[in-house]
Amino acid sequence: MKRNENIVLLSKDHHFGLLCSWKIRQGIKKETEGYRIRKYILYFWKNHLEEHFKEEEQVLFPYLKDEYSFRIQSEHTQIKTLILQIENSENADYFSNFADLLEQHIRFEERSWFPHLEEKLDADILNTIGKKLSHIHSEEKDDYPDEFWK
């Protein structure tokens, strides 16, 4: 799906989020030690996802207060709560729940929320969003050294 150029930076991040979910599932399937998967999830949160959430909340949320943004905010809260649980546990159920929730969240944003924003926001607002993101967004890199999923 062609994404509006002003929000494409956030859309590109989603590739790494889906990859994160896949890696976690692969690690679980291969019965990788829980501490390794936990360490990766916390790394991904601190180095990628936490900032991505802030960017969405600070740059996109102010323009539309509707059921879509309320759902996104609720899912962000659920994921943050799950991160707190993961920080204190190596329970594989938490890892699996995180992978599932993250994937569902990304798919909703890509298939529903972003198209909704593109439809509802005018070109000037989308351009303003693009400018803000270009100043604060940093490019994602997938350089985690412990390839536990292989």
PDB file of C-alpha atoms in Angstrom:
ATOM      1  CA  MET A   1       0.000   0.000   0.000  1.00  0.00           C
ATOM      2  CA  LYS A   2       1.344   3.426  -0.944  1.00  0.00           C
ATOM      3  CA  ARG A   3       1.807   5.502   2.186  1.00  0.00           C
ATOM      4  CA  ASN A   4       1.662   9.291   2.347  1.00  0.00           C
ATOM      5  CA  GLU A   5       5.235  10.575   2.235  1.00  0.00           C
ATOM      6  CA  ASN A   6       4.717  12.556   5.447  1.00  0.00           C
ATOM      7  CA  ILE A   7       4.101   9.502   7.606  1.00  0.00           C
ATOM      8  CA  VAL A   8       6.212   7.011   5.700  1.00  0.00           C
ATOM      9  CA  LEU A   9       8.987   7.238   8.343  1.00  0.00           C
ATOM     10  CA  LEU A  10       6.658   5.771  10.954  1.00  0.00           C
ATOM     11  CA  SER A  11       5.428   3.189   8.490  1.00  0.00           C
ATOM     12  CA  LYS A  12       9.001   2.054   7.794  1.00  0.00           C
ATOM     13  CA  ASP A  13       9.514   1.522  11.541  1.00  0.00           C
ATOM     14  CA  HIS A  14       6.712  -1.009  11.430  1.00  0.00           C
ATOM     15  CA  HIS A  15       8.827  -3.368   9.367  1.00  0.00           C
ATOM     16  CA  PHE A  16      11.227  -3.646  12.296  1.00  0.00           C
ATOM     17  CA  GLY A  17       8.354  -4.152  14.731  1.00  0.00           C
ATOM     18  CA  LEU A  18       6.976  -7.040  12.677  1.00  0.00           C
ATOM     19  CA  LEU A  19      10.457  -8.487  12.460  1.00  0.00           C
ATOM     20  CA  CYS A  20      10.763  -8.184  16.246  1.00  0.00           C
ATOM     21  CA  SER A  21       7.556 -10.197  16.694  1.00  0.00           C
ATOM     22  CA  TRP A  22       8.821 -12.844  14.272  1.00  0.00           C
ATOM     23  CA  LYS A  23      12.179 -13.109  16.066  1.00  0.00           C
ATOM     24  CA  ILE A  24      10.487 -13.567  19.436  1.00  0.00           C
ATOM     25  CA  ARG A  25       8.245 -16.320  18.052  1.00  0.00           C
ATOM     26  CA  GLN A  26      11.237 -18.034  16.446  1.00  0.00           C
ATOM     27  CA  GLY A  27      13.149 -17.851  19.724  1.00  0.00           C
ATOM     28  CA  ILE A  28      10.229 -19.377  21.602  1.00  0.00           C
ATOM     29  CA  LYS A  29       9.827 -22.100  18.968  1.00  0.00           C
ATOM     30  CA  LYS A  30      13.535 -22.946  19.239  1.00  0.00           C
ATOM     31  CA  GLU A  31      13.255 -23.013  23.044  1.00  0.00           C
ATOM     32  CA  THR A  32      15.846 -20.257  23.412  1.00  0.00           C
ATOM     33  CA  GLU A  33      16.696 -19.357  26.998  1.00  0.00           C
ATOM     34  CA  GLY A  34      14.142 -16.897  28.339  1.00  0.00           C
ATOM     35  CA  TYR A  35      16.724 -14.376  29.517  1.00  0.00           C
ATOM     36  CA  ARG A  36      17.969 -13.952  25.917  1.00  0.00           C
ATOM     37  CA  ILE A  37      14.502 -13.258  24.529  1.00  0.00           C
ATOM     38  CA  ARG A  38      13.716 -10.983  27.472  1.00  0.00           C
ATOM     39  CA  LYS A  39      16.926  -9.024  26.902  1.00  0.00           C
ATOM     40  CA  TYR A  40      16.043  -8.553  23.227  1.00  0.00           C
ATOM     41  CA  ILE A  41      12.499  -7.372  23.984  1.00  0.00           C
ATOM     42  CA  LEU A  42      13.795  -4.822  26.483  1.00  0.00           C
ATOM     43  CA  TYR A  43      16.473  -3.721  23.997  1.00  0.00           C
ATOM     44  CA  PHE A  44      13.862  -3.301  21.254  1.00  0.00           C
ATOM     45  CA  TRP A  45      11.605  -1.347  23.601  1.00  0.00           C
ATOM     46  CA  LYS A  46      14.326   1.043  24.798  1.00  0.00           C
ATOM     47  CA  ASN A  47      16.039   1.527  21.439  1.00  0.00           C
ATOM     48  CA  HIS A  48      13.117   1.531  19.033  1.00  0.00           C
ATOM     49  CA  LEU A  49       9.547   1.117  20.193  1.00  0.00           C
ATOM     50  CA  GLU A  50       9.462   3.574  23.091  1.00  0.00           C
ATOM     51  CA  GLU A  51      10.591   6.425  20.838  1.00  0.00           C
ATOM     52  CA  HIS A  52       8.242   5.331  18.043  1.00  0.00           C
ATOM     53  CA  PHE A  53       5.303   5.496  20.464  1.00  0.00           C
ATOM     54  CA  LYS A  54       6.361   8.973  21.630  1.00  0.00           C
ATOM     55  CA  GLU A  55       6.558  10.195  18.050  1.00  0.00           C
ATOM     56  CA  GLU A  56       3.086   8.903  17.245  1.00  0.00           C
ATOM     57  CA  GLU A  57       1.655  10.342  20.448  1.00  0.00           C
ATOM     58  CA  GLN A  58       3.325  13.747  20.119  1.00  0.00           C
ATOM     59  CA  VAL A  59       3.093  14.245  16.362  1.00  0.00           C
ATOM     60  CA  LEU A  60      -0.041  12.393  15.220  1.00  0.00           C
ATOM     61  CA  PHE A  61      -2.415  12.369  18.193  1.00  0.00           C
ATOM     62  CA  PRO A  62      -2.990  16.143  18.400  1.00  0.00           C
ATOM     63  CA  TYR A  63      -4.712  16.227  15.018  1.00  0.00           C
ATOM     64  CA  LEU A  64      -7.507  13.707  15.492  1.00  0.00           C
ATOM     65  CA  LYS A  65      -9.219  12.684  18.693  1.00  0.00           C
ATOM     66  CA  ASP A  66     -11.402   9.798  17.615  1.00  0.00           C
ATOM     67  CA  GLU A  67     -11.911   6.073  18.129  1.00  0.00           C
ATOM     68  CA  TYR A  68      -8.764   5.294  16.148  1.00  0.00           C
ATOM     69  CA  SER A  69      -6.458   7.410  18.282  1.00  0.00           C
ATOM     70  CA  PHE A  70      -8.141   6.156  21.465  1.00  0.00           C
ATOM     71  CA  ARG A  71      -7.528   2.578  20.363  1.00  0.00           C
ATOM     72  CA  ILE A  72      -3.881   3.317  19.519  1.00  0.00           C
ATOM     73  CA  GLN A  73      -3.385   4.980  22.914  1.00  0.00           C
ATOM     74  CA  SER A  74      -4.978   2.001  24.659  1.00  0.00           C
ATOM     75  CA  GLU A  75      -2.719  -0.431  22.804  1.00  0.00           C
ATOM     76  CA  HIS A  76       0.347   1.664  23.617  1.00  0.00           C
ATOM     77  CA  THR A  77      -0.642   1.453  27.287  1.00  0.00           C
ATOM     78  CA  GLN A  78      -1.150  -2.318  27.054  1.00  0.00           C
ATOM     79  CA  ILE A  79       2.268  -2.783  25.467  1.00  0.00           C
ATOM     80  CA  LYS A  80       3.941  -0.542  28.080  1.00  0.00           C
ATOM     81  CA  THR A  81       2.276  -2.567  30.857  1.00  0.00           C
ATOM     82  CA  LEU A  82       3.475  -5.783  29.263  1.00  0.00           C
ATOM     83  CA  ILE A  83       7.019  -4.385  29.083  1.00  0.00           C
ATOM     84  CA  LEU A  84       6.903  -3.786  32.846  1.00  0.00           C
ATOM     85  CA  GLN A  85       5.854  -7.415  33.357  1.00  0.00           C
ATOM     86  CA  ILE A  86       8.633  -8.630  31.058  1.00  0.00           C
ATOM     87  CA  GLU A  87      11.205  -6.562  32.961  1.00  0.00           C
ATOM     88  CA  ASN A  88      10.461  -8.691  35.998  1.00  0.00           C
ATOM     89  CA  SER A  89       9.936 -12.119  34.455  1.00  0.00           C
ATOM     90  CA  GLU A  90      11.205 -14.642  31.925  1.00  0.00           C
ATOM     91  CA  ASN A  91       7.725 -16.073  31.438  1.00  0.00           C
ATOM     92  CA  ALA A  92       7.432 -17.139  27.793  1.00  0.00           C
ATOM     93  CA  ASP A  93       3.707 -16.320  27.888  1.00  0.00           C
ATOM     94  CA  TYR A  94       4.608 -12.646  28.301  1.00  0.00           C
ATOM     95  CA  PHE A  95       6.988 -12.879  25.356  1.00  0.00           C
ATOM     96  CA  SER A  96       4.356 -14.489  23.187  1.00  0.00           C
ATOM     97  CA  ASN A  97       1.708 -11.971  24.292  1.00  0.00           C
ATOM     98  CA  PHE A  98       4.084  -9.123  23.464  1.00  0.00           C
ATOM     99  CA  ALA A  99       4.821 -10.515  19.989  1.00  0.00           C
ATOM    100  CA  ASP A 100       1.103 -11.000  19.289  1.00  0.00           C
ATOM    101  CA  LEU A 101       0.036  -7.605  20.605  1.00  0.00           C
ATOM    102  CA  LEU A 102       2.814  -5.781  18.783  1.00  0.00           C
ATOM    103  CA  GLU A 103       1.964  -7.446  15.471  1.00  0.00           C
ATOM    104  CA  GLN A 104      -1.781  -6.787  15.856  1.00  0.00           C
ATOM    105  CA  HIS A 105      -1.070  -3.180  16.794  1.00  0.00           C
ATOM    106  CA  ILE A 106       1.158  -2.598  13.764  1.00  0.00           C
ATOM    107  CA  ARG A 107      -1.294  -4.246  11.395  1.00  0.00           C
ATOM    108  CA  PHE A 108      -4.115  -2.031  12.720  1.00  0.00           C
ATOM    109  CA  GLU A 109      -2.008   1.090  12.275  1.00  0.00           C
ATOM    110  CA  GLU A 110      -0.988   0.154   8.740  1.00  0.00           C
ATOM    111  CA  ARG A 111      -4.360  -1.130   7.539  1.00  0.00           C
ATOM    112  CA  SER A 112      -6.701   1.222   9.379  1.00  0.00           C
ATOM    113  CA  TRP A 113      -5.219   4.140  11.327  1.00  0.00           C
ATOM    114  CA  PHE A 114      -2.719   5.492   8.785  1.00  0.00           C
ATOM    115  CA  PRO A 115      -5.236   5.307   5.897  1.00  0.00           C
ATOM    116  CA  HIS A 116      -7.745   7.035   8.205  1.00  0.00           C
ATOM    117  CA  LEU A 117      -5.250   9.837   8.909  1.00  0.00           C
ATOM    118  CA  GLU A 118      -4.470  10.176   5.208  1.00  0.00           C
ATOM    119  CA  GLU A 119      -8.175  10.490   4.452  1.00  0.00           C
ATOM    120  CA  LYS A 120      -9.146  12.860   7.279  1.00  0.00           C
ATOM    121  CA  LEU A 121      -6.154  15.212   7.481  1.00  0.00           C
ATOM    122  CA  ASP A 122      -5.610  17.827   4.810  1.00  0.00           C
ATOM    123  CA  ALA A 123      -2.350  18.244   2.907  1.00  0.00           C
ATOM    124  CA  ASP A 124      -1.141  21.156   5.077  1.00  0.00           C
ATOM    125  CA  ILE A 125      -1.491  19.158   8.270  1.00  0.00           C
ATOM    126  CA  LEU A 126       0.182  16.127   6.711  1.00  0.00           C
ATOM    127  CA  ASN A 127       3.047  18.368   5.575  1.00  0.00           C
ATOM    128  CA  THR A 128       3.366  19.762   9.107  1.00  0.00           C
ATOM    129  CA  ILE A 129       3.478  16.197  10.442  1.00  0.00           C
ATOM    130  CA  GLY A 130       6.162  15.311   7.896  1.00  0.00           C
ATOM    131  CA  LYS A 131       8.307  18.280   8.915  1.00  0.00           C
ATOM    132  CA  LYS A 132       8.005  17.460  12.609  1.00  0.00           C
ATOM    133  CA  LEU A 133       8.902  13.820  12.023  1.00  0.00           C
ATOM    134  CA  SER A 134      11.880  14.705   9.839  1.00  0.00           C
ATOM    135  CA  HIS A 135      13.338  16.715  12.758  1.00  0.00           C
ATOM    136  CA  ILE A 136      12.851  14.128  15.500  1.00  0.00           C
ATOM    137  CA  HIS A 137      12.818  10.745  13.795  1.00  0.00           C
ATOM    138  CA  SER A 138      15.929   8.610  13.604  1.00  0.00           C
ATOM    139  CA  GLU A 139      16.334   5.781  11.137  1.00  0.00           C
ATOM    140  CA  GLU A 140      15.841   2.285  12.460  1.00  0.00           C
ATOM    141  CA  LYS A 141      18.693  -0.195  12.364  1.00  0.00           C
ATOM    142  CA  ASP A 142      18.437  -3.886  13.028  1.00  0.00           C
ATOM    143  CA  ASP A 143      21.792  -4.523  14.655  1.00  0.00           C
ATOM    144  CA  TYR A 144      21.040  -6.604  17.743  1.00  0.00           C
ATOM    145  CA  PRO A 145      24.102  -8.851  18.242  1.00  0.00           C
ATOM    146  CA  ASP A 146      22.552 -11.966  19.833  1.00  0.00           C
ATOM    147  CA  GLU A 147      20.734 -13.713  16.980  1.00  0.00           C
ATOM    148  CA  PHE A 148      18.820 -16.065  19.281  1.00  0.00           C
ATOM    149  CA  TRP A 149      16.130 -16.625  16.640  1.00  0.00           C
ATOM    150  CA  LYS A 150      18.464 -18.502  14.241  1.00  0.00           C
TER     151      LYS A 150
END
